[in-house]
CSV table of C-alpha atoms in Angstrom, one decimal:
chain,number,residue,atom,x,y,z
A,19,MET,CA,4.0,-15.0,-14.6
A,20,THR,CA,1.4,-16.6,-12.2
A,21,ILE,CA,3.5,-16.0,-9.2
A,22,GLY,CA,4.1,-12.4,-10.2
A,23,ARG,CA,0.4,-11.8,-10.8
A,24,ASN,CA,-0.6,-13.3,-7.5
A,25,LEU,CA,2.0,-11.1,-5.7
A,26,PHE,CA,0.7,-8.1,-7.6
A,27,LEU,CA,-2.9,-8.8,-6.4
A,28,LEU,CA,-1.5,-9.2,-2.9
A,29,LEU,CA,0.3,-5.9,-3.2
A,30,ILE,CA,-3.0,-4.2,-4.3
A,31,MET,CA,-4.9,-5.6,-1.4
A,32,LEU,CA,-2.2,-4.7,1.1
A,33,SER,CA,-2.0,-1.1,-0.3
A,34,ILE,CA,-5.7,-0.7,0.5
A,35,ILE,CA,-6.1,-2.6,3.8
A,36,TRP,CA,-2.7,-2.1,5.5
A,37,PRO,CA,-1.9,1.4,6.8
A,38,SER,CA,1.5,2.7,5.7
A,39,TYR,CA,2.4,3.8,9.3
A,40,VAL,CA,1.8,0.3,10.9
A,41,VAL,CA,4.8,-2.0,10.9
A,42,ILE,CA,5.5,-5.5,12.1
A,43,VAL,CA,8.2,-5.4,14.7
A,44,VAL,CA,10.9,-8.0,14.1
A,45,GLY,CA,13.6,-7.7,16.7
A,46,PRO,CA,15.0,-4.1,16.7
A,47,ILE,CA,13.4,-3.1,13.4
A,48,GLY,CA,9.9,-2.5,12.1
A,49,VAL,CA,8.9,-4.1,8.8
A,50,ASN,CA,6.1,-2.8,6.5
A,51,PRO,CA,4.6,-5.8,4.6
A,52,ILE,CA,3.7,-3.6,1.6
A,53,ARG,CA,7.4,-2.8,1.0
A,54,ILE,CA,8.4,-6.4,1.5
A,55,VAL,CA,5.9,-7.6,-1.2
A,56,LEU,CA,6.9,-4.7,-3.4
A,57,LEU,CA,10.6,-5.6,-3.2
A,58,CYS,CA,9.8,-9.3,-3.9
A,59,LEU,CA,7.7,-8.3,-6.9
A,60,LEU,CA,10.4,-6.0,-8.2
A,61,ILE,CA,12.9,-8.9,-8.1
A,62,ILE,CA,10.5,-11.3,-9.8
A,63,TRP,CA,9.5,-8.8,-12.5
A,64,SER,CA,13.1,-8.0,-13.3
A,65,ILE,CA,14.0,-11.7,-13.7
A,66,SER,CA,10.9,-12.2,-15.9
A,67,PHE,CA,11.7,-9.2,-18.0
A,68,PHE,CA,15.3,-10.3,-18.8
A,69,LEU,CA,14.4,-14.0,-19.2
A,70,PHE,CA,11.2,-13.9,-21.2
A,71,GLY,CA,11.1,-12.1,-24.5
A,72,ASN,CA,7.3,-12.0,-24.6
A,73,LEU,CA,7.1,-9.7,-21.7
A,74,GLN,CA,9.6,-7.4,-23.4
A,75,ARG,CA,7.6,-7.4,-26.6
A,76,HIS,CA,4.4,-6.7,-24.7
A,77,ILE,CA,5.8,-3.7,-22.9
A,78,ARG,CA,7.4,-2.4,-26.1
A,79,ILE,CA,3.9,-2.5,-27.8
A,80,ILE,CA,2.3,-0.7,-24.9
A,81,TYR,CA,5.0,1.9,-24.9
A,82,LYS,CA,4.6,2.5,-28.7
A,83,GLN,CA,0.8,2.9,-28.4
A,84,ASN,CA,1.0,5.3,-25.4
A,85,LYS,CA,4.4,7.0,-26.0
A,86,VAL,CA,3.3,10.6,-25.2
A,87,LEU,CA,1.5,9.6,-22.0
A,88,ILE,CA,4.4,7.4,-20.7
A,89,LEU,CA,6.9,10.1,-21.5
A,90,LEU,CA,4.8,12.7,-19.6
A,91,ILE,CA,4.6,10.3,-16.6
A,92,THR,CA,8.4,9.8,-16.7
A,93,ALA,CA,9.1,13.5,-17.0
A,94,PHE,CA,6.7,14.3,-14.1
A,95,PHE,CA,8.3,11.9,-11.7
A,96,LEU,CA,11.9,12.7,-12.8
A,97,GLN,CA,11.1,16.3,-12.0
A,98,GLY,CA,10.8,15.3,-8.4
A,99,ILE,CA,14.4,14.0,-8.4
A,100,VAL,CA,15.6,17.1,-10.2
A,101,ALA,CA,13.8,19.3,-7.6
A,102,ALA,CA,15.4,17.2,-4.7
A,103,ILE,CA,18.9,17.7,-6.1
A,104,LEU,CA,18.7,21.3,-7.2
A,105,GLY,CA,16.1,22.9,-5.0
A,106,SER,CA,15.7,21.1,-1.7
A,107,ALA,CA,17.1,22.3,1.5
A,108,ASN,CA,16.9,18.7,2.8
A,109,LYS,CA,18.1,16.7,-0.2
A,110,SER,CA,18.1,13.2,1.4
A,111,VAL,CA,14.4,13.5,2.5
A,112,SER,CA,13.2,14.9,-0.8
A,113,LEU,CA,15.2,12.4,-2.9
A,114,SER,CA,14.0,9.4,-0.9
A,115,ALA,CA,10.4,10.7,-1.2
A,116,ALA,CA,10.8,11.2,-5.0
A,117,ILE,CA,12.1,7.6,-5.3
A,118,LEU,CA,9.1,6.3,-3.2
A,119,GLN,CA,6.7,8.1,-5.5
A,120,ILE,CA,8.2,6.4,-8.5
A,121,LEU,CA,7.9,3.0,-6.8
A,122,TYR,CA,4.3,3.5,-5.7
A,123,PHE,CA,2.9,5.1,-8.8
A,124,PRO,CA,4.5,4.4,-12.2
A,125,VAL,CA,6.0,1.1,-11.0
A,126,PHE,CA,2.5,0.0,-9.9
A,127,MET,CA,1.3,0.9,-13.4
A,128,LEU,CA,4.2,-1.1,-14.9
A,129,PHE,CA,3.1,-4.1,-12.9
A,130,ALA,CA,-0.5,-3.7,-14.1
A,131,VAL,CA,0.7,-3.6,-17.7
A,132,SER,CA,2.8,-6.7,-17.2
A,133,TYR,CA,0.4,-8.9,-15.2
A,134,ILE,CA,-3.2,-7.8,-16.2
A,135,ARG,CA,-3.3,-9.3,-19.7
A,136,SER,CA,-7.0,-10.3,-20.3
A,137,LEU,CA,-10.6,-9.6,-19.3
A,138,ARG,CA,-10.4,-12.4,-16.8
A,139,HIS,CA,-7.5,-10.8,-15.1
A,140,VAL,CA,-9.4,-7.5,-15.0
A,141,VAL,CA,-12.3,-9.3,-13.3
A,142,ILE,CA,-10.0,-10.9,-10.7
A,143,PHE,CA,-8.4,-7.5,-10.0
A,144,SER,CA,-11.8,-5.9,-9.6
A,145,VAL,CA,-12.9,-8.6,-7.1
A,146,VAL,CA,-9.7,-8.1,-5.0
A,147,VAL,CA,-10.3,-4.3,-4.9
A,148,MET,CA,-14.0,-4.8,-3.9
A,149,ILE,CA,-13.1,-7.2,-1.1
A,150,SER,CA,-10.4,-4.8,0.1
A,151,LEU,CA,-12.9,-1.9,0.1
A,152,PHE,CA,-15.2,-4.0,2.3
A,153,ILE,CA,-12.4,-4.6,4.8
A,154,ALA,CA,-11.6,-0.9,4.8
A,155,GLU,CA,-15.3,0.0,5.4
A,156,ALA,CA,-15.6,-2.6,8.2
A,157,ILE,CA,-12.7,-1.0,10.0
A,158,ALA,CA,-14.2,2.4,9.4
A,159,LEU,CA,-17.5,1.4,11.0
A,160,LEU,CA,-15.6,-0.2,13.9
A,161,GLU,CA,-13.9,3.2,14.4
A,162,VAL,CA,-17.3,4.8,14.5
A,163,ALA,CA,-18.2,2.4,17.4
A,164,MET,CA,-14.8,3.1,19.1
A,165,ASN,CA,-14.9,6.9,18.4
A,166,GLY,CA,-11.2,6.6,17.6
A,167,SER,CA,-8.5,5.2,15.4
A,168,PHE,CA,-8.5,1.4,15.2
A,169,PHE,CA,-4.8,1.3,14.4
A,170,ALA,CA,-3.7,3.8,17.1
A,171,GLN,CA,-3.4,0.9,19.5
A,172,TYR,CA,-0.7,-0.6,17.3
A,173,VAL,CA,1.5,2.5,17.3
A,174,ASP,CA,3.6,3.9,20.2
A,175,ALA,CA,1.3,6.4,21.9
A,176,ALA,CA,4.2,8.8,22.6
A,177,SER,CA,5.6,8.6,19.0
A,178,LYS,CA,5.3,11.3,16.4
A,179,THR,CA,3.4,8.8,14.2
A,180,ALA,CA,0.6,8.5,16.8
A,181,GLU,CA,0.4,12.2,17.0
A,182,GLN,CA,0.1,12.6,13.2
A,183,ILE,CA,-2.6,9.9,12.8
A,184,LEU,CA,-4.8,11.6,15.5
A,185,GLU,CA,-4.1,15.2,14.4
A,186,GLY,CA,-7.1,16.9,12.8
A,187,LYS,CA,-9.3,13.7,13.0
A,188,VAL,CA,-12.0,15.3,15.3
A,189,ARG,CA,-14.7,17.7,14.1
A,190,ASP,CA,-17.4,18.9,16.4
A,191,GLY,CA,-16.4,16.3,19.0
A,192,ARG,CA,-16.9,13.5,16.6
A,193,TYR,CA,-14.0,11.3,15.4
A,194,ARG,CA,-13.5,11.4,11.6
A,195,VAL,CA,-12.8,7.8,10.5
A,196,THR,CA,-9.6,7.2,8.6
A,197,SER,CA,-9.9,3.4,8.3
A,198,THR,CA,-6.7,2.0,6.8
A,199,PHE,CA,-5.6,5.4,5.4
A,200,SER,CA,-3.5,8.1,7.0
A,201,ASN,CA,-6.2,10.8,6.8
A,202,PRO,CA,-10.0,11.0,6.5
A,203,LEU,CA,-9.8,12.8,3.2
A,204,SER,CA,-7.6,10.1,1.7
A,205,PHE,CA,-10.2,7.5,2.6
A,206,ALA,CA,-12.9,9.8,1.2
A,207,GLU,CA,-10.9,10.2,-2.0
A,208,PHE,CA,-10.5,6.5,-2.4
A,209,MET,CA,-14.3,6.0,-2.2
A,210,VAL,CA,-14.9,8.8,-4.7
A,211,LEU,CA,-12.6,7.0,-7.1
A,212,LEU,CA,-14.4,3.7,-6.8
A,213,TYR,CA,-18.1,4.9,-6.5
A,214,PRO,CA,-18.8,5.3,-10.3
A,215,ILE,CA,-17.2,1.9,-11.0
A,216,CYS,CA,-19.7,0.2,-8.7
A,217,PHE,CA,-22.5,1.5,-10.9
A,218,TYR,CA,-20.8,0.0,-13.9
A,219,VAL,CA,-20.6,-3.4,-12.2
A,220,VAL,CA,-24.3,-3.3,-11.2
A,221,ARG,CA,-25.3,-2.3,-14.7
A,222,GLN,CA,-23.1,-4.4,-17.0
A,223,VAL,CA,-21.6,-7.4,-15.1
A,224,LYS,CA,-23.6,-10.6,-15.5
A,225,LYS,CA,-22.5,-12.6,-12.4
A,226,ARG,CA,-25.0,-11.9,-9.6
A,227,LEU,CA,-22.5,-12.1,-6.8
A,228,TYR,CA,-20.4,-9.3,-8.3
A,229,ARG,CA,-23.5,-7.2,-8.9
A,230,ASN,CA,-24.7,-7.7,-5.3
A,231,LEU,CA,-21.2,-6.7,-4.0
A,232,ALA,CA,-21.3,-3.6,-6.1
A,233,ALA,CA,-24.9,-2.7,-5.1
A,234,SER,CA,-24.0,-2.9,-1.4
A,235,GLN,CA,-21.1,-0.5,-2.1
A,236,ILE,CA,-23.5,2.0,-3.6
A,237,VAL,CA,-25.1,2.2,-0.1
A,238,LEU,CA,-22.0,1.7,2.1
A,239,ILE,CA,-19.8,4.2,0.4
A,240,PRO,CA,-22.0,7.3,1.2
A,241,ILE,CA,-22.4,6.0,4.8
A,242,CYS,CA,-18.7,5.7,5.3
A,243,MET,CA,-18.2,9.0,3.5
A,244,TRP,CA,-20.5,10.7,6.0
A,245,PHE,CA,-18.3,9.4,8.9
A,246,THR,CA,-15.1,10.8,7.3
A,247,GLY,CA,-16.6,14.3,7.8
A,248,SER,CA,-15.7,15.2,4.2
A,249,ARG,CA,-18.2,17.6,2.8
A,250,ALA,CA,-16.3,17.8,-0.5
A,251,GLY,CA,-16.4,13.9,-0.6
A,252,LEU,CA,-20.2,13.9,-0.2
A,253,GLY,CA,-20.6,16.6,-2.8
A,254,LEU,CA,-18.5,14.7,-5.3
A,255,LEU,CA,-20.5,11.5,-4.7
A,256,VAL,CA,-23.6,13.5,-5.6
A,257,LEU,CA,-21.9,15.0,-8.6
A,258,SER,CA,-20.8,11.5,-9.7
A,259,LEU,CA,-24.4,10.2,-9.2
A,260,VAL,CA,-25.8,13.1,-11.3
A,261,TRP,CA,-23.3,12.4,-14.1
A,262,ILE,CA,-24.1,8.7,-14.0
A,263,LEU,CA,-27.9,9.3,-14.1
A,264,TRP,CA,-27.3,11.5,-17.0
A,265,LEU,CA,-25.4,8.8,-18.9
A,266,GLN,CA,-27.9,6.0,-18.0
A,267,SER,CA,-31.0,8.0,-18.9
A,268,GLY,CA,-30.2,7.9,-22.7
A,269,GLN,CA,-33.8,6.9,-23.6
A,270,VAL,CA,-35.4,9.5,-21.4
A,271,ILE,CA,-36.5,12.7,-23.1
A,272,ARG,CA,-34.4,15.8,-22.3
A,273,ALA,CA,-37.0,17.5,-20.1
A,274,GLN,CA,-37.2,14.4,-17.9
A,275,ARG,CA,-33.4,14.2,-17.7
A,276,VAL,CA,-33.3,17.8,-16.5
A,277,LEU,CA,-36.1,17.2,-13.9
A,278,LEU,CA,-34.3,14.1,-12.6
A,279,VAL,CA,-31.0,15.9,-12.2
A,280,SER,CA,-32.7,18.9,-10.6
A,281,LEU,CA,-34.5,16.7,-8.1
A,282,VAL,CA,-31.3,14.9,-7.1
A,283,ILE,CA,-29.5,18.2,-6.6
A,284,CYS,CA,-32.3,19.8,-4.6
A,285,ALA,CA,-32.8,16.7,-2.4
A,286,THR,CA,-29.1,16.7,-1.6
A,287,LEU,CA,-29.0,20.4,-0.8
A,288,ILE,CA,-32.0,20.0,1.5
A,289,LEU,CA,-30.5,16.9,3.2
A,290,GLY,CA,-27.2,18.8,3.7
A,291,ILE,CA,-28.9,21.8,5.2
A,292,ILE,CA,-30.9,19.5,7.7
A,293,LEU,CA,-27.8,17.6,8.7
A,294,GLU,CA,-25.6,20.8,9.1
A,295,LEU,CA,-28.4,22.9,10.6
A,296,ASP,CA,-26.7,23.2,14.0
A,297,ARG,CA,-23.4,24.4,12.4
A,298,ILE,CA,-25.3,26.9,10.2
A,299,LEU,CA,-27.1,28.4,13.2
A,300,ILE,CA,-23.8,28.7,15.0
A,301,ASP,CA,-22.3,30.5,12.0
A,302,ILE,CA,-25.2,32.9,11.8
A,303,LEU,CA,-25.4,33.7,15.5
A,304,LEU,CA,-21.8,33.6,16.6
A,305,GLY,CA,-19.9,34.1,13.3
A,306,THR,CA,-17.9,30.9,13.6
A,307,GLY,CA,-18.2,27.3,12.7
A,308,GLY,CA,-16.4,24.0,12.4
A,309,ALA,CA,-15.3,24.6,8.9
A,310,GLU,CA,-14.0,28.1,9.4
A,311,GLY,CA,-10.5,27.0,10.5
A,312,SER,CA,-9.9,24.7,7.5
A,313,SER,CA,-11.3,27.3,5.0
A,314,TYR,CA,-9.1,30.1,6.4
A,315,ALA,CA,-6.1,27.8,6.3
A,316,ARG,CA,-6.7,27.0,2.7
A,317,LEU,CA,-6.9,30.8,1.9
A,318,LEU,CA,-3.6,31.3,3.8
A,319,GLN,CA,-2.0,28.6,1.7
A,320,LEU,CA,-2.8,30.4,-1.5
A,321,MET,CA,-1.8,33.8,-0.1
A,322,TYR,CA,1.6,32.6,0.9
A,323,GLY,CA,2.0,29.7,-1.4
A,324,ILE,CA,1.6,31.4,-4.8
A,325,PRO,CA,4.4,34.0,-4.2
A,326,ALA,CA,6.6,31.2,-2.9
A,327,VAL,CA,6.1,29.3,-6.2
A,328,PHE,CA,7.3,32.2,-8.3
A,329,SER,CA,10.4,32.5,-6.0
A,330,SER,CA,11.6,29.1,-7.4
A,331,PRO,CA,9.5,28.4,-10.5
A,332,LEU,CA,11.8,26.0,-12.3
A,333,TYR,CA,12.3,23.1,-9.8
A,334,GLY,CA,10.5,24.2,-6.6
A,335,TYR,CA,11.8,23.3,-3.2
A,336,GLY,CA,11.8,19.5,-3.2
A,337,ILE,CA,9.2,17.0,-2.1
A,338,HIS,CA,8.1,17.4,1.6
A,339,GLN,CA,9.6,20.9,1.6
A,340,GLY,CA,6.7,22.8,0.1
A,341,ALA,CA,4.9,23.3,3.4
A,342,GLU,CA,8.0,24.8,4.9
A,343,GLN,CA,7.5,27.9,2.6
A,344,ILE,CA,4.1,28.7,4.2
A,345,PRO,CA,4.2,30.3,7.7
A,346,TYR,CA,2.1,28.9,10.5
A,347,LEU,CA,1.0,25.8,8.6
A,348,ASN,CA,2.4,22.2,8.8
A,349,ALA,CA,0.7,20.8,5.7
A,350,ILE,CA,-0.9,22.0,2.4
A,351,ASP,CA,-4.4,21.0,1.5
A,352,ASN,CA,-4.1,21.5,-2.3
A,353,TYR,CA,-2.3,19.0,-4.5
A,354,TYR,CA,-1.8,21.4,-7.3
A,355,LEU,CA,-0.2,24.0,-5.0
A,356,THR,CA,1.9,21.2,-3.4
A,357,VAL,CA,3.2,20.1,-6.8
A,358,ALA,CA,4.0,23.8,-7.8
A,359,LEU,CA,5.9,24.3,-4.5
A,360,GLU,CA,7.7,20.9,-4.6
A,361,LYS,CA,8.4,20.5,-8.3
A,362,GLY,CA,8.1,24.1,-9.6
A,363,LEU,CA,5.8,25.4,-12.3
A,364,VAL,CA,7.4,22.9,-14.6
A,365,GLY,CA,6.0,20.1,-12.4
A,366,LEU,CA,2.6,21.7,-12.3
A,367,ILE,CA,2.4,22.1,-16.1
A,368,LEU,CA,3.5,18.5,-16.5
A,369,LEU,CA,0.8,17.4,-14.1
A,370,LEU,CA,-1.9,19.3,-15.9
A,371,PHE,CA,-0.9,17.9,-19.3
A,372,LEU,CA,-0.6,14.4,-17.7
A,373,GLN,CA,-4.2,14.6,-16.4
A,374,LYS,CA,-5.4,15.7,-19.8
A,375,ARG,CA,-3.7,12.8,-21.5
A,376,MET,CA,-5.2,10.4,-18.9
A,377,ILE,CA,-8.7,11.5,-19.8
A,378,ARG,CA,-7.9,11.4,-23.5
A,379,LEU,CA,-6.7,7.8,-23.1
A,380,LEU,CA,-9.9,6.8,-21.3
A,381,LYS,CA,-12.0,8.5,-24.1
A,382,LYS,CA,-10.0,6.6,-26.7
A,383,ALA,CA,-10.7,3.3,-24.9
A,384,TYR,CA,-14.4,4.0,-24.8
A,385,SER,CA,-14.7,5.3,-28.3
A,386,SER,CA,-12.8,2.4,-30.0
A,387,ASP,CA,-14.9,0.4,-32.4
A,388,ALA,CA,-13.0,-2.8,-31.8
A,389,GLY,CA,-14.3,-3.8,-28.4
A,390,HIS,CA,-17.6,-5.1,-27.0
A,391,ARG,CA,-19.7,-2.0,-26.1
A,392,ALA,CA,-21.0,-3.5,-22.8
A,393,TRP,CA,-17.7,-4.0,-21.1
A,394,GLN,CA,-16.1,-1.1,-23.0
A,395,SER,CA,-18.4,1.4,-21.2
A,396,ILE,CA,-16.3,0.9,-18.0
A,397,PHE,CA,-14.0,3.5,-19.4
A,398,GLN,CA,-16.9,6.0,-19.4
A,399,TYR,CA,-17.3,5.4,-15.7
A,400,LEU,CA,-13.5,5.7,-15.2
A,401,ILE,CA,-13.6,9.1,-16.7
A,402,ILE,CA,-16.1,10.2,-14.0
A,403,SER,CA,-13.8,8.6,-11.3
A,404,PHE,CA,-10.7,10.3,-12.6
A,405,VAL,CA,-12.3,13.7,-13.0
A,406,MET,CA,-13.8,13.6,-9.5
A,407,VAL,CA,-10.4,12.8,-8.0
A,408,PHE,CA,-8.8,15.6,-10.0
A,409,ILE,CA,-11.4,18.0,-8.4
A,410,PHE,CA,-10.9,16.5,-5.0
A,411,GLU,CA,-7.1,17.3,-5.2
A,412,LEU,CA,-8.1,21.0,-4.9
A,413,ILE,CA,-8.6,20.4,-1.2
A,414,VAL,CA,-6.2,17.6,-0.3
A,415,SER,CA,-2.5,16.9,-1.2
A,416,ILE,CA,-2.3,13.3,0.1
A,417,THR,CA,-1.9,10.9,-2.9
A,418,GLU,CA,-2.5,7.5,-1.4
A,419,VAL,CA,-5.2,6.8,-3.9
A,420,TYR,CA,-2.9,7.4,-6.9
A,421,SER,CA,-1.4,3.9,-6.7
A,422,ILE,CA,-4.8,2.5,-7.7
A,423,MET,CA,-5.3,5.2,-10.3
A,424,TYR,CA,-2.0,4.4,-12.0
A,425,VAL,CA,-3.0,0.7,-11.9
A,426,LEU,CA,-6.3,1.5,-13.6
A,427,LEU,CA,-4.3,3.6,-16.2
A,428,GLY,CA,-2.1,0.6,-16.9
A,429,ILE,CA,-5.1,-1.7,-17.3
A,430,THR,CA,-6.6,0.8,-19.7
A,431,MET,CA,-3.5,0.7,-21.9
A,432,VAL,CA,-3.6,-3.1,-22.0
A,433,MET,CA,-7.3,-3.1,-22.9
A,434,ILE,CA,-6.7,-0.7,-25.8
A,435,SER,CA,-3.9,-3.0,-27.0
A,436,LEU,CA,-6.2,-6.0,-26.8
A,437,MET,CA,-8.9,-4.1,-28.8
A,438,ASP,CA,-6.4,-3.1,-31.4
A,439,LEU,CA,-5.3,-6.7,-31.8
A,440,GLN,CA,-8.9,-7.9,-32.1
A,441,LYS,CA,-9.5,-5.3,-34.8
A,442,ARG,CA,-6.4,-6.4,-36.8
A,443,ILE,CA,-7.5,-10.0,-36.6
A,444,LYS,CA,-11.0,-9.1,-37.7
A,445,HIS,CA,-9.7,-7.2,-40.7
A,446,ALA,CA,-7.3,-10.0,-41.6
A,447,MET,CA,-10.2,-12.5,-41.7
């Protein structure tokens, strides 16, 4: 199990610090190290599953405790395969994309369930994610200095890939950093996911080194978020901060809470107006601005996308075929609309129920009376993280961050199982 666990941690690190579009050229072919590690881990996990009964028993227990959620996850991703076979005009592309989604999301969760088996493993996983985030932020700040993509130099300049990683990355003459992600908004979404967790580490973890790492992230994440050019990302960081302050001010009287939250919101609005003053003046005087194009495009997506959804409501048009249904646009900036187009209304309904069950699982983990309240409060912060990502998906359809989300979901399942075991032992004594 140790080899598998180390490979899993390597896979997590690579999925954060290695761009999916950068390959290592070996002779006539390009090799993506993430897929190589994933393949090796799949082989090792399969051998362990068939040879060791304890892994089978562990997974069986997790399944029984989370049956509805796991069945929802299974149905949602199988709907992608159904849509590829029955609805896609390009079946091979949609089918391969559906299989990749299964490998990168629920399979990552399965690895987390299999290899993260104790609090010590959770701490090691957290350190790996924190170090990986530092690397991603360092690359982002390097891109600020370069005013361009760090990884563009490793891609054929004449290729379609190079065109894609540079497309839409400039706003008002300033490069929007992508770091190790394919899009500035993906990097922003990743930081939105991790931001509340940093506050938990600062507040609850005893080891000073980990607290200092997390404290530095509380400062670094907003700085890097600013350079992504994501207004929604900055707004969600503020919303996360307000929610966290509300949680942490339990001993402050209600009037002081309201005052504190109001001050944070007002300060953020004033800062935003100051920083965006030039764009606001252009909007007022000329009736145009940097954000107009993206806002108009999102309106067009809904105008053309919703009727297209009802033209194929059961299984959609297949993964990577949804944008084809909207004239004049190459991509869709709304994950919910993307799912409805690619997997039909069935897929969208499954997604909404799935999100509800995710939050319910986190609430269950936090509310359990079997665990230690200090470390158990991490699930309260994860609720904030997940809700912020669900909101962010209204303006972005790229799901690079979902690999980590499904890993966190798997870890939550394991922690609930451990707490239930503790409770049974306590009652037996």
